[in-house]
PDB file of C-alpha atoms in Angstrom:
ATOM      1  CA  UNK A1081       0.000   0.000   0.000  1.00  0.00           C
ATOM      2  CA  UNK A1082       1.336   3.481  -0.834  1.00  0.00           C
ATOM      3  CA  UNK A1083       1.344   6.640   1.321  1.00  0.00           C
ATOM      4  CA  UNK A1084      -1.672   8.317  -0.268  1.00  0.00           C
ATOM      5  CA  UNK A1085      -3.751   5.148  -0.011  1.00  0.00           C
ATOM      6  CA  UNK A1086      -2.784   4.643   3.618  1.00  0.00           C
ATOM      7  CA  UNK A1087      -3.502   8.278   4.503  1.00  0.00           C
ATOM      8  CA  UNK A1088      -6.935   7.898   2.925  1.00  0.00           C
ATOM      9  CA  UNK A1089      -7.511   4.609   4.762  1.00  0.00           C
ATOM     10  CA  UNK A1090      -6.593   6.135   8.134  1.00  0.00           C
ATOM     11  CA  UNK A1091      -8.370   9.403   7.369  1.00  0.00           C
ATOM     12  CA  UNK A1092      -5.228  11.471   8.025  1.00  0.00           C
ATOM     13  CA  UNK A1093      -2.998  13.635   5.830  1.00  0.00           C
ATOM     14  CA  UNK A1094       0.176  12.411   4.126  1.00  0.00           C
ATOM     15  CA  UNK A1095       2.147  14.846   6.284  1.00  0.00           C
ATOM     16  CA  UNK A1096       0.638  13.372   9.467  1.00  0.00           C
ATOM     17  CA  UNK A1097       1.855   9.909   8.421  1.00  0.00           C
ATOM     18  CA  UNK A1098       5.338  11.261   7.729  1.00  0.00           C
ATOM     19  CA  UNK A1099       5.358  13.041  11.106  1.00  0.00           C
ATOM     20  CA  UNK A1100       4.335   9.840  12.913  1.00  0.00           C
ATOM     21  CA  UNK A1101       6.959   7.781  11.092  1.00  0.00           C
ATOM     22  CA  UNK A1102       9.699  10.292  11.919  1.00  0.00           C
ATOM     23  CA  UNK A1103       9.102   9.692  15.641  1.00  0.00           C
ATOM     24  CA  UNK A1104      11.962   7.587  17.093  1.00  0.00           C
ATOM     25  CA  UNK A1105       9.436   5.852  19.362  1.00  0.00           C
ATOM     26  CA  UNK A1106       7.493   4.540  16.329  1.00  0.00           C
ATOM     27  CA  UNK A1107      10.249   3.794  13.776  1.00  0.00           C
ATOM     28  CA  UNK A1108      11.329   0.434  15.315  1.00  0.00           C
ATOM     29  CA  UNK A1109       7.848  -0.958  14.641  1.00  0.00           C
ATOM     30  CA  UNK A1110       7.856  -0.069  10.936  1.00  0.00           C
ATOM     31  CA  UNK A1111       9.418  -1.819   7.953  1.00  0.00           C
ATOM     32  CA  UNK A1112      12.336  -0.323   6.020  1.00  0.00           C
ATOM     33  CA  UNK A1113      10.017   0.228   3.054  1.00  0.00           C
ATOM     34  CA  UNK A1114       7.655   2.281   5.229  1.00  0.00           C
ATOM     35  CA  UNK A1115      10.303   4.587   6.656  1.00  0.00           C
ATOM     36  CA  UNK A1116      11.980   5.026   3.272  1.00  0.00           C
ATOM     37  CA  UNK A1117      15.214   3.185   4.100  1.00  0.00           C
ATOM     38  CA  UNK A1118      14.852   0.391   1.550  1.00  0.00           C
ATOM     39  CA  UNK A1119      16.379   2.365  -1.292  1.00  0.00           C
ATOM     40  CA  UNK A1120      13.054   2.903  -3.066  1.00  0.00           C
ATOM     41  CA  UNK A1121      11.802   6.418  -3.685  1.00  0.00           C
ATOM     42  CA  UNK A1122       8.207   5.338  -3.024  1.00  0.00           C
ATOM     43  CA  UNK A1123       7.223   4.246   0.484  1.00  0.00           C
ATOM     44  CA  UNK A1124       5.424   0.905   0.560  1.00  0.00           C
ATOM     45  CA  UNK A1125       3.509  -0.171   3.670  1.00  0.00           C
ATOM     46  CA  UNK A1126       3.147  -3.763   4.808  1.00  0.00           C
ATOM     47  CA  UNK A1127       0.128  -5.145   6.647  1.00  0.00           C
ATOM     48  CA  UNK A1128       2.102  -4.792   9.878  1.00  0.00           C
ATOM     49  CA  UNK A1129       2.913  -1.130   9.102  1.00  0.00           C
ATOM     50  CA  UNK A1130      -0.770  -0.429   8.462  1.00  0.00           C
ATOM     51  CA  UNK A1131      -1.732  -1.932  11.831  1.00  0.00           C
ATOM     52  CA  UNK A1132       0.987  -0.015  13.702  1.00  0.00           C
ATOM     53  CA  UNK A1133      -0.022   3.316  12.160  1.00  0.00           C
ATOM     54  CA  UNK A1134      -3.716   2.581  12.689  1.00  0.00           C
ATOM     55  CA  UNK A1135      -2.904   1.914  16.356  1.00  0.00           C
ATOM     56  CA  UNK A1136      -1.092   5.263  16.566  1.00  0.00           C
ATOM     57  CA  UNK A1137      -4.145   6.949  14.986  1.00  0.00           C
ATOM     58  CA  UNK A1138      -6.538   5.280  17.422  1.00  0.00           C
ATOM     59  CA  UNK A1139      -4.452   6.008  20.528  1.00  0.00           C
ATOM     60  CA  UNK A1140      -4.022   9.667  19.564  1.00  0.00           C
ATOM     61  CA  UNK A1141      -7.754   9.912  18.859  1.00  0.00           C
ATOM     62  CA  UNK A1142      -8.357   8.545  22.387  1.00  0.00           C
ATOM     63  CA  UNK A1143      -6.273  11.404  23.770  1.00  0.00           C
ATOM     64  CA  UNK A1144      -2.972   9.590  24.270  1.00  0.00           C
ATOM     65  CA  UNK A1145      -0.505  12.155  22.920  1.00  0.00           C
ATOM     66  CA  UNK A1146       2.589  10.994  24.819  1.00  0.00           C
ATOM     67  CA  UNK A1147       4.822   9.143  22.337  1.00  0.00           C
ATOM     68  CA  UNK A1148       6.475   7.077  25.091  1.00  0.00           C
ATOM     69  CA  UNK A1149       3.033   5.819  26.118  1.00  0.00           C
ATOM     70  CA  UNK A1150       2.225   4.954  22.501  1.00  0.00           C
ATOM     71  CA  UNK A1151       5.574   3.164  22.189  1.00  0.00           C
ATOM     72  CA  UNK A1152       4.827   1.153  25.343  1.00  0.00           C
ATOM     73  CA  UNK A1153       1.440   0.066  23.959  1.00  0.00           C
ATOM     74  CA  UNK A1154       3.097  -1.026  20.696  1.00  0.00           C
ATOM     75  CA  UNK A1155       5.813  -2.904  22.614  1.00  0.00           C
ATOM     76  CA  UNK A1156       3.060  -4.718  24.518  1.00  0.00           C
ATOM     77  CA  UNK A1157       1.719  -5.894  21.153  1.00  0.00           C
ATOM     78  CA  UNK A1158      -1.325  -3.651  20.940  1.00  0.00           C
ATOM     79  CA  UNK A1159      -2.529  -3.428  17.334  1.00  0.00           C
ATOM     80  CA  UNK A1160      -5.789  -1.720  16.375  1.00  0.00           C
ATOM     81  CA  UNK A1161      -7.631  -3.696  13.710  1.00  0.00           C
ATOM     82  CA  UNK A1162     -10.707  -1.493  13.465  1.00  0.00           C
ATOM     83  CA  UNK A1163     -10.364   1.173  10.806  1.00  0.00           C
ATOM     84  CA  UNK A1164     -12.297   4.433  10.415  1.00  0.00           C
ATOM     85  CA  UNK A1165     -15.818   3.865   9.125  1.00  0.00           C
ATOM     86  CA  UNK A1166     -15.176   5.889   5.993  1.00  0.00           C
ATOM     87  CA  UNK A1167     -12.211   3.677   5.081  1.00  0.00           C
ATOM     88  CA  UNK A1168     -12.715   1.528   2.022  1.00  0.00           C
ATOM     89  CA  UNK A1169      -9.869  -0.829   1.326  1.00  0.00           C
ATOM     90  CA  UNK A1170      -9.426  -1.413  -2.357  1.00  0.00           C
ATOM     91  CA  UNK A1171      -5.785  -2.410  -2.210  1.00  0.00           C
ATOM     92  CA  UNK A1172      -5.502  -6.032  -3.270  1.00  0.00           C
ATOM     93  CA  UNK A1173      -1.723  -6.092  -2.862  1.00  0.00           C
ATOM     94  CA  UNK A1174      -1.904  -6.789   0.853  1.00  0.00           C
ATOM     95  CA  UNK A1175      -3.136  -9.971   2.464  1.00  0.00           C
ATOM     96  CA  UNK A1176      -6.121  -9.472   4.779  1.00  0.00           C
ATOM     97  CA  UNK A1177      -5.160  -9.934   8.416  1.00  0.00           C
ATOM     98  CA  UNK A1178      -7.132 -13.177   9.023  1.00  0.00           C
ATOM     99  CA  UNK A1179      -5.482 -14.781   5.992  1.00  0.00           C
ATOM    100  CA  UNK A1180      -2.082 -13.439   7.018  1.00  0.00           C
ATOM    101  CA  UNK A1181      -2.529 -14.911  10.514  1.00  0.00           C
ATOM    102  CA  UNK A1182      -3.651 -18.201   9.019  1.00  0.00           C
ATOM    103  CA  UNK A1183      -0.657 -18.242   6.664  1.00  0.00           C
ATOM    104  CA  UNK A1184       1.699 -17.487   9.558  1.00  0.00           C
ATOM    105  CA  UNK A1185       0.127 -20.231  11.690  1.00  0.00           C
ATOM    106  CA  UNK A1186       0.337 -22.633   8.740  1.00  0.00           C
ATOM    107  CA  UNK A1187       4.030 -21.797   8.297  1.00  0.00           C
ATOM    108  CA  UNK A1188       4.651 -22.483  12.000  1.00  0.00           C
ATOM    109  CA  UNK A1189       2.754 -25.788  11.894  1.00  0.00           C
ATOM    110  CA  UNK A1190       4.568 -26.782   8.696  1.00  0.00           C
ATOM    111  CA  UNK A1191       7.916 -26.030  10.325  1.00  0.00           C
ATOM    112  CA  UNK A1192       6.901 -28.053  13.398  1.00  0.00           C
ATOM    113  CA  UNK A1193       5.826 -30.915  11.138  1.00  0.00           C
ATOM    114  CA  UNK A1194       9.156 -30.862   9.287  1.00  0.00           C
ATOM    115  CA  UNK A1195      10.978 -30.794  12.609  1.00  0.00           C
ATOM    116  CA  UNK A1196       8.872 -33.706  13.904  1.00  0.00           C
ATOM    117  CA  UNK A1197       9.491 -35.703  10.723  1.00  0.00           C
ATOM    118  CA  UNK A1198      13.226 -35.115  11.012  1.00  0.00           C
ATOM    119  CA  UNK A1199      13.119 -36.173  14.664  1.00  0.00           C
ATOM    120  CA  UNK A1200      11.127 -39.300  13.722  1.00  0.00           C
ATOM    121  CA  UNK A1201      13.684 -40.152  11.005  1.00  0.00           C
ATOM    122  CA  UNK A1202      16.537 -39.608  13.461  1.00  0.00           C
ATOM    123  CA  UNK A1203      14.808 -41.861  16.006  1.00  0.00           C
ATOM    124  CA  UNK A1204      14.216 -44.551  13.351  1.00  0.00           C
ATOM    125  CA  UNK A1205      17.927 -44.484  12.481  1.00  0.00           C
ATOM    126  CA  UNK A1206      18.807 -44.671  16.164  1.00  0.00           C
ATOM    127  CA  UNK A1207      16.405 -47.594  16.632  1.00  0.00           C
ATOM    128  CA  UNK A1208      17.906 -49.448  13.649  1.00  0.00           C
ATOM    129  CA  UNK A1209      21.424 -48.845  15.003  1.00  0.00           C
ATOM    130  CA  UNK A1210      20.340 -50.014  18.473  1.00  0.00           C
ATOM    131  CA  UNK A1211      18.768 -53.182  17.004  1.00  0.00           C
ATOM    132  CA  UNK A1212      21.957 -53.886  15.031  1.00  0.00           C
ATOM    133  CA  UNK A1213      24.094 -53.411  18.155  1.00  0.00           C
ATOM    134  CA  UNK A1214      21.690 -55.607  20.135  1.00  0.00           C
ATOM    135  CA  UNK A1215      21.974 -58.375  17.525  1.00  0.00           C
ATOM    136  CA  UNK A1216      25.783 -58.140  17.623  1.00  0.00           C
ATOM    137  CA  UNK A1217      25.789 -58.282  21.424  1.00  0.00           C
ATOM    138  CA  UNK A1218      23.345 -61.215  21.394  1.00  0.00           C
ATOM    139  CA  UNK A1219      25.636 -63.104  18.970  1.00  0.00           C
ATOM    140  CA  UNK A1220      28.671 -62.326  21.148  1.00  0.00           C
ATOM    141  CA  UNK A1221      26.736 -63.433  24.249  1.00  0.00           C
ATOM    142  CA  UNK A1222      25.808 -66.739  22.585  1.00  0.00           C
ATOM    143  CA  UNK A1223      29.437 -67.283  21.547  1.00  0.00           C
ATOM    144  CA  UNK A1224      30.563 -66.641  25.112  1.00  0.00           C
ATOM    145  CA  UNK A1225      27.909 -69.042  26.455  1.00  0.00           C
ATOM    146  CA  UNK A1226      29.212 -71.766  24.126  1.00  0.00           C
ATOM    147  CA  UNK A1227      32.782 -71.088  25.277  1.00  0.00           C
ATOM    148  CA  UNK A1228      31.718 -71.225  28.927  1.00  0.00           C
ATOM    149  CA  UNK A1229      29.969 -74.525  28.203  1.00  0.00           C
ATOM    150  CA  UNK A1230      33.117 -75.919  26.563  1.00  0.00           C
ATOM    151  CA  UNK A1231      35.274 -74.677  29.444  1.00  0.00           C
ATOM    152  CA  UNK A1232      32.926 -76.245  31.979  1.00  0.00           C
ATOM    153  CA  UNK A1233      33.128 -79.515  30.023  1.00  0.00           C
ATOM    154  CA  UNK A1234      36.907 -79.276  29.873  1.00  0.00           C
ATOM    155  CA  UNK A1235      37.084 -78.556  33.613  1.00  0.00           C
ATOM    156  CA  UNK A1236      34.812 -81.522  34.340  1.00  0.00           C
ATOM    157  CA  UNK A1237      37.044 -83.775  32.202  1.00  0.00           C
ATOM    158  CA  UNK A1238      40.174 -82.507  33.948  1.00  0.00           C
ATOM    159  CA  UNK A1239      38.577 -83.014  37.373  1.00  0.00           C
ATOM    160  CA  UNK A1240      37.375 -86.501  36.350  1.00  0.00           C
ATOM    161  CA  UNK A1241      40.817 -87.442  35.022  1.00  0.00           C
ATOM    162  CA  UNK A1242      42.407 -86.077  38.201  1.00  0.00           C
ATOM    163  CA  UNK A1243      40.033 -88.156  40.395  1.00  0.00           C
ATOM    164  CA  UNK A1244      40.688 -91.270  38.334  1.00  0.00           C
ATOM    165  CA  UNK A1245      44.436 -90.734  38.538  1.00  0.00           C
ATOM    166  CA  UNK A1246      44.223 -90.331  42.317  1.00  0.00           C
ATOM    167  CA  UNK A1247      42.060 -93.441  42.611  1.00  0.00           C
ATOM    168  CA  UNK A1248      44.569 -95.432  40.565  1.00  0.00           C
ATOM    169  CA  UNK A1249      47.395 -94.025  42.647  1.00  0.00           C
ATOM    170  CA  UNK A1250      45.687 -95.172  45.846  1.00  0.00           C
ATOM    171  CA  UNK A1251      45.273 -98.719  44.546  1.00  0.00           C
TER     172      UNK A1251
END
């Protein structure tokens, strides 16, 4: 949205918008394209810029003239979504707020889904590695059991031979 369109929407003059945007308390809440720092000669306002400036308009209309107070309200996340009754939005270049919120929520959910899928894949790899290690340990355990069995048999044979030798020696 351009300056003239926004001024018309908010029912204020172009100069009033420029005055508001020159306030150091308000500038941090505006995009580079709104404050004219993007390199473009024409100021372009985002949906967020429109809401910030509409909030400034509403607060000033309610008698709040102190810029520090307005800054505090903006820092607390206050955004006025009700526009003047004479405002007719014909700008189709901006996304309506409900759709913008929905798109933002969708992006967050999509990111969470991707993160969950990655975590699930990582856990599946970990499970496969754990199963492989378990199988190796089970095979090693079985080998050791067989060796213990052989050693026990060997010990029994040695003990038996030793007993027999002693018995023959006593005869």
